[in-house]
Short mmCIF file of C-alpha atoms in Angstrom, two decimals:
data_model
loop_
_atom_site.label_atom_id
_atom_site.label_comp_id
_atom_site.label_asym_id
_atom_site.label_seq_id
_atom_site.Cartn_x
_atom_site.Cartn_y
_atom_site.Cartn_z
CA UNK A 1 0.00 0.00 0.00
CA UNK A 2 1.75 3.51 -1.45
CA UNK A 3 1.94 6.17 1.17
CA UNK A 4 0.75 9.27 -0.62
CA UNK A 5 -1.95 9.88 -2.99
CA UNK A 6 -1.53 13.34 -5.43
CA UNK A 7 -5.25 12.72 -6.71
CA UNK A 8 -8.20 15.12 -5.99
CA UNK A 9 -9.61 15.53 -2.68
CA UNK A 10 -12.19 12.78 -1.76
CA UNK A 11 -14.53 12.40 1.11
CA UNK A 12 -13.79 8.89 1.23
CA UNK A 13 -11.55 7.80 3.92
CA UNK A 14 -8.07 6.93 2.90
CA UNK A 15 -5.34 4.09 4.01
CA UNK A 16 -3.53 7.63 5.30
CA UNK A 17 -6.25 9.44 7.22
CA UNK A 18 -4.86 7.31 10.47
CA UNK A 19 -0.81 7.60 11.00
CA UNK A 20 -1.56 5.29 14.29
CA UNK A 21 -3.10 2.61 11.84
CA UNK A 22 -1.38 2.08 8.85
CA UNK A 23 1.95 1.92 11.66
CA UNK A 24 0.44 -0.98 12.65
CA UNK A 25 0.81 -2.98 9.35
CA UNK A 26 3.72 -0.83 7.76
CA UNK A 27 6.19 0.85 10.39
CA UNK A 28 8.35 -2.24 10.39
CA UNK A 29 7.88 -2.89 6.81
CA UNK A 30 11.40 -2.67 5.24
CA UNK A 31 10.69 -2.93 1.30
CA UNK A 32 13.70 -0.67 -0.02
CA UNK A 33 15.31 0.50 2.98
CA UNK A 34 18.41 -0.60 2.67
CA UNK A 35 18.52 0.92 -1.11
CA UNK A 36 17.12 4.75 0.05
CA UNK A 37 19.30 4.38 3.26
CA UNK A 38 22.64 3.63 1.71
CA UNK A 39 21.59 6.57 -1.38
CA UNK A 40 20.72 9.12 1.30
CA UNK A 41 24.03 8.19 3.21
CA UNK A 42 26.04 8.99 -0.45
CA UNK A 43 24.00 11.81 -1.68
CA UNK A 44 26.35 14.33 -0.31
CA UNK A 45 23.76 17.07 0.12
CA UNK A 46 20.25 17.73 1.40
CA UNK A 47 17.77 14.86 0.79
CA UNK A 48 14.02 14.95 0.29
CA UNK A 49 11.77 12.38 1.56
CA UNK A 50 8.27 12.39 -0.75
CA UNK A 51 5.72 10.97 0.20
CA UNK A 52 7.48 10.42 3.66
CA UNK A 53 4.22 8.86 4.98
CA UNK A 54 4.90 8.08 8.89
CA UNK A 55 9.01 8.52 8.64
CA UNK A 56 9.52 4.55 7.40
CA UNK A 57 12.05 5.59 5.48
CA UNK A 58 13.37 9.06 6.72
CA UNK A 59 13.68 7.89 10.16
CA UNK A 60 16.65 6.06 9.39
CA UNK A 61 17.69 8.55 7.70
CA UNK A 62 17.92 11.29 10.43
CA UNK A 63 18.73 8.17 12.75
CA UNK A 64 22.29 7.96 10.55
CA UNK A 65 23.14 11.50 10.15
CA UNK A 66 21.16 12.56 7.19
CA UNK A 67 20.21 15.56 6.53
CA UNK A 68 16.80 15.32 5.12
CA UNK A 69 13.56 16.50 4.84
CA UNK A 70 9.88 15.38 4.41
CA UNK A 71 6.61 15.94 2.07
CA UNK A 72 3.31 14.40 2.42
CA UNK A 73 -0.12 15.29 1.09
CA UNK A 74 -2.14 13.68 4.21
CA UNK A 75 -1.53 15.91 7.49
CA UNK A 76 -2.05 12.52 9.88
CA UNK A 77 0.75 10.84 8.69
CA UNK A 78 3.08 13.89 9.05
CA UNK A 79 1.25 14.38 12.65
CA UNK A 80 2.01 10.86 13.24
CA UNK A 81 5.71 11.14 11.94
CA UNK A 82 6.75 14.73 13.54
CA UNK A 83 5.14 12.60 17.28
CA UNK A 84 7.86 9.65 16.58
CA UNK A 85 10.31 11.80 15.49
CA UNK A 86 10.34 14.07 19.16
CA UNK A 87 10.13 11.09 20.76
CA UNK A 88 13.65 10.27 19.25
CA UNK A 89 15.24 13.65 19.96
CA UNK A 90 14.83 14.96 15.80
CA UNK A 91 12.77 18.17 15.17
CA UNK A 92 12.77 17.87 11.35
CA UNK A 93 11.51 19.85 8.17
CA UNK A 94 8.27 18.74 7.07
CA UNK A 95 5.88 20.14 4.73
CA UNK A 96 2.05 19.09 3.49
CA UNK A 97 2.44 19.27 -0.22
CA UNK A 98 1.01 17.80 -2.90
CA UNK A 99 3.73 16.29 -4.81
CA UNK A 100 2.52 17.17 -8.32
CA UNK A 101 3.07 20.60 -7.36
CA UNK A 102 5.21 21.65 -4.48
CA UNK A 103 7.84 24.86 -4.08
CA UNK A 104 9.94 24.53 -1.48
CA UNK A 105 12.69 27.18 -0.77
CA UNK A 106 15.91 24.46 -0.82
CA UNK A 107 17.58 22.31 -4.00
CA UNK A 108 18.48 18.62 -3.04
CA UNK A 109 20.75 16.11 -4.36
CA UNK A 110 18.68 13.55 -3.62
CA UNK A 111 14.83 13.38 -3.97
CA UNK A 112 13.67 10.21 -3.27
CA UNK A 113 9.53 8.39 -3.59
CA UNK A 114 9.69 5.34 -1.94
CA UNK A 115 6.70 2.27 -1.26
CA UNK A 116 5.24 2.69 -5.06
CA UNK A 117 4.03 6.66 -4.36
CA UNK A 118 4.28 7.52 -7.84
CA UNK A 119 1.72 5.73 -8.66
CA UNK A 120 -0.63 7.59 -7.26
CA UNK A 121 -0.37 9.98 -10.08
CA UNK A 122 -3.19 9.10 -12.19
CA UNK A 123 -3.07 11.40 -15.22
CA UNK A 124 0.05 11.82 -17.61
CA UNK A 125 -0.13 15.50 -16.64
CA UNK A 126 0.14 14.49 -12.37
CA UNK A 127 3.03 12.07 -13.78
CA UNK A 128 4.87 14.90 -15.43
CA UNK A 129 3.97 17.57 -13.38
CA UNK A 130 5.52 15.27 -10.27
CA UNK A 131 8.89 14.39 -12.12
CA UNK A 132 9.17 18.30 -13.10
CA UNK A 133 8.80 19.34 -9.39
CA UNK A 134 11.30 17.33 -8.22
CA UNK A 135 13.70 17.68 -11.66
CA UNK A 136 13.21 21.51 -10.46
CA UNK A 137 14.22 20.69 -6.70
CA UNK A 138 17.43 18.62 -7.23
CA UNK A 139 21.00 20.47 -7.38
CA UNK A 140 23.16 20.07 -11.18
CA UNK A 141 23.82 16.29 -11.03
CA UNK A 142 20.75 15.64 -8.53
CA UNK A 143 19.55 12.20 -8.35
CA UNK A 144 15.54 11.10 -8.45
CA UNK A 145 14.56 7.84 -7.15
CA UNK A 146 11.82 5.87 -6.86
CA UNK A 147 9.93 2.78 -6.86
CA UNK A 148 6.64 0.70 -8.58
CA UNK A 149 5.72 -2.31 -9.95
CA UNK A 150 6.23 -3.44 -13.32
CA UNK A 151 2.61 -4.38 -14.10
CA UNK A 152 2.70 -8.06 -15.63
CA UNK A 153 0.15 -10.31 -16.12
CA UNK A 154 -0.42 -11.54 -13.01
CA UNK A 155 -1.23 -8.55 -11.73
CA UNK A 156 -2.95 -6.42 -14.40
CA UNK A 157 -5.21 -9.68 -15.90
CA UNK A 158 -5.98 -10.54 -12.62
CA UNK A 159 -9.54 -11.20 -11.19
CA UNK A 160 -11.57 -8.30 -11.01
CA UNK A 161 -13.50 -7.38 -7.83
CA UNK A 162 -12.41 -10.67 -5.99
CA UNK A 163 -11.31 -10.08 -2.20
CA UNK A 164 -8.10 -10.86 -1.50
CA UNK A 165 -6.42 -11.21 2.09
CA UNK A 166 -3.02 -9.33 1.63
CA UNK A 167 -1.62 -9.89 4.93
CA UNK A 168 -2.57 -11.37 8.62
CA UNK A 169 -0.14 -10.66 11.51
CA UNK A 170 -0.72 -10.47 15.37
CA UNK A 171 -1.16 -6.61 16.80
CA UNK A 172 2.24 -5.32 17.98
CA UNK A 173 0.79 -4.81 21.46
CA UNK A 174 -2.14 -7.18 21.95
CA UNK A 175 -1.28 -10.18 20.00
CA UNK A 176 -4.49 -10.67 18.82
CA UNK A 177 -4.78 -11.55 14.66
CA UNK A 178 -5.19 -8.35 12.40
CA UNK A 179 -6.34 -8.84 8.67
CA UNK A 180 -5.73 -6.31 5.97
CA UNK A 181 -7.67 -6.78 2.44
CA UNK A 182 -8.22 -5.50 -1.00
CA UNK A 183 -10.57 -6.08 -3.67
CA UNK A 184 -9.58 -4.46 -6.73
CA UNK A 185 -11.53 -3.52 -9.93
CA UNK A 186 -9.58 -2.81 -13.12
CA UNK A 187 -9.58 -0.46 -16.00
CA UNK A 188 -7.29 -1.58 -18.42
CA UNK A 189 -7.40 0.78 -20.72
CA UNK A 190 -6.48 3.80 -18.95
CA UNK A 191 -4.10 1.77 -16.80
CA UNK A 192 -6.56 1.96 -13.50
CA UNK A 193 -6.53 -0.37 -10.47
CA UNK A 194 -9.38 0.54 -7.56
CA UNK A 195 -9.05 -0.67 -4.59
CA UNK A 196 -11.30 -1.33 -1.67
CA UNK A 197 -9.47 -1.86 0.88
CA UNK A 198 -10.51 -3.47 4.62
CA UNK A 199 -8.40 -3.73 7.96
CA UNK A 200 -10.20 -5.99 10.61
CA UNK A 201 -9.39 -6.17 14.69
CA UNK A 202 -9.86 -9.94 15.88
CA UNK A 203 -10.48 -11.11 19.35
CA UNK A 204 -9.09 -14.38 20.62
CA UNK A 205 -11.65 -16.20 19.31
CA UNK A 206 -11.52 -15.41 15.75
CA UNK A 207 -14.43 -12.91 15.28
CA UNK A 208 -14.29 -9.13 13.76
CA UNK A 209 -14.78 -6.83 16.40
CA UNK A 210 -13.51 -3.54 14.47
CA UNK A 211 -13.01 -2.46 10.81
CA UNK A 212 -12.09 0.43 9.21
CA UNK A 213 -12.86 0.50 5.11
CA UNK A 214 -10.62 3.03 2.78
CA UNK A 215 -10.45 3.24 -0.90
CA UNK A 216 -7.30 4.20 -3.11
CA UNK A 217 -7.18 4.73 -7.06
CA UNK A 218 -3.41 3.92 -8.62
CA UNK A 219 -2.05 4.19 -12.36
CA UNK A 220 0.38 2.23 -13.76
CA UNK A 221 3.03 3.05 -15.90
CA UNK A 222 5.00 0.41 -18.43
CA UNK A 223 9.03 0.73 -18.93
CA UNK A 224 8.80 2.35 -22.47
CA UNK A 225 5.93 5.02 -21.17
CA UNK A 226 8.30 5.81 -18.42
CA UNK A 227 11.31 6.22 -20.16
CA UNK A 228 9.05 8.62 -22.38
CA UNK A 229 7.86 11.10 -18.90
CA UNK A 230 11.63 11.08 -18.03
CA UNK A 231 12.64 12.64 -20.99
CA UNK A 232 9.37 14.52 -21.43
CA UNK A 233 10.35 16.30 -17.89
CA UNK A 234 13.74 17.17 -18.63
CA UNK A 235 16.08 14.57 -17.13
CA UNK A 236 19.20 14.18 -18.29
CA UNK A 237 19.66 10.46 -18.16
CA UNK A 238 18.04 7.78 -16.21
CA UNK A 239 17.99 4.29 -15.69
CA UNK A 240 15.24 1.57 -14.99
CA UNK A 241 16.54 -1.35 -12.85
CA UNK A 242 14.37 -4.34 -11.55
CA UNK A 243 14.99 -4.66 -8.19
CA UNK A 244 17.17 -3.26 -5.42
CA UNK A 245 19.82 -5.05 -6.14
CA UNK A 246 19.71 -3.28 -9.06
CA UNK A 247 19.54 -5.74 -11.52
CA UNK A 248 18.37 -4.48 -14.99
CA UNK A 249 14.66 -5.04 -15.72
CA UNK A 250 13.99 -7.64 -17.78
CA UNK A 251 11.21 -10.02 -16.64
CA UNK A 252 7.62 -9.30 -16.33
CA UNK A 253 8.47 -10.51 -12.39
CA UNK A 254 10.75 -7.79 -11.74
CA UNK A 255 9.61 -4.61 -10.05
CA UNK A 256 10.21 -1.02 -11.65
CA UNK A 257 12.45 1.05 -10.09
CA UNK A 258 14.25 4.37 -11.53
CA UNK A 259 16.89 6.67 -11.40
CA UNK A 260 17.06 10.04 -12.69
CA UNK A 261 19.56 12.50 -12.61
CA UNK A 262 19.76 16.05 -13.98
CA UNK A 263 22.70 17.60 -15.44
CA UNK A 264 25.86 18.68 -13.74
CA UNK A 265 25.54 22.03 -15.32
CA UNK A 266 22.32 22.65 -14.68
CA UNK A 267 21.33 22.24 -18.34
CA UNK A 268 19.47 19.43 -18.65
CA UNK A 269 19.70 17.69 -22.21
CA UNK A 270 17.83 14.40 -22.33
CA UNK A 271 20.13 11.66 -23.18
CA UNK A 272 18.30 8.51 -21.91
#
């Protein structure tokens, strides 16, 4: 589950309208950690965290020395990740931004998006308007990184509107089994996944005794049409790897996951 949405405003609840919640399921979740860590730690500059959620990522970060800085769209997860943050001793920079359109007042060399927020984007103008913010933010030679899926098969001709259990795990401080599922609808033309998503609180004996619905919208993006926004926003050069090891990308297995950097002049002439 992404971390930031850059949609419209909706009066349906969100995975990220509870910091406290999604913490529960995700604040020990370390998908790409090591791979933002050890960039932050070499960036040699100011970093910025979008989509910074509840400090998964930039918590570390400040933890090792880092000097970075967070964006989120949803106020309870920055609430949630300025509380944790005290608690450690770190007062840090955070702003609620939208991160198809953001001005901040600093230039980073590293901007990074981890946990699949780009895909929140769901129009080719939020896609390019995103990568031009953050092309606009880095230093000459700043570095853009980020994360999705590379959307195979067995995920975009998958069943539509079936409801499936993504995870089950005892509660950090009770023990007692929570749930987390998703029923997702397709639109496969304009690249759509909805999602319906359900957390459930069990007792001892098995039964539901709390649940708290959300709904989230995501886009995704193939390696070619990527490839395409990169250039279209100005980059430099890039590469597309398919996994954190960063192995190139070339099964319909392998995630998406890209670097962009502009160029050390400050000129940026697409190169691919």
């Amino acid at each position: 589950m992404p971390k930031a949405m850059n949609n419209s405003q909706t009066t349906e609840a969100t995975p990220f309208d509870d910091g406290a919640l999604y913490d529960l399921f995700f604040e020990r979740f370390d998908l790409g950690l090591d791979f933002y860590l050890g960039l932050a730690k070499k960036a040699g500059g100011p970093v910025l965290d979008v989509a910074c959620g509840t400090g998964r990522i930039m918590l570390p970060c400040l933890k090792a020395g880092v000097d970075v800085e967070g964006l989120d769209l949803f106020p309870a997860m920055l609430r949630r990740l300025r509380d944790k943050a005290s608690a450690l001793g770190f007062k840090p920079q955070l702003y609620e931004a939208n991160m198809a359109n953001f001005r901040l007042p600093r230039r980073y060399a590293l901007i990074m998006i981890p946990f699949n927020a780009f895909v929140h984007n769901l129009t080719t103008e939020d896609q390019l308007a995103t990568l031009q913010a953050c092309r606009d933010h880095l230093q000459p030679g700043g570095l853009l990184a980020f994360d999705t899926y590379f959307p195979g098969p067995a995920w975009t001709a998958a069943p539509s509107g079936r409801r499936e259990l993504e995870v089950e795990m005892p509660h950090p401080q009770t023990g007692l089994p929570m749930r987390m599922w998703d029923t997702r609808t397709f639109d496969r033309v304009n690249q759509l996944q909805y999602s319906y998503n359900e957390i459930e609180m069990l007792d001892a004996e098995g039964k539901v005794v709390e649940s708290y619905p959300s709904k989230t919208t995501v886009r995704w993006i193939y390696k070619a049409e990527m490839e395409l926004l990169l250039r279209a926003a100005g980059f430099a050069r890039w590469q597309i790897l398919g996994g954190f090891d960063g192995r190139p990308l070339l099964h319909e297995t392998d995630a998406l996951i890209v670097q962009a950097w502009t160029a050390p002049g400050g000129k940026d002439k697409p190169q691919g």
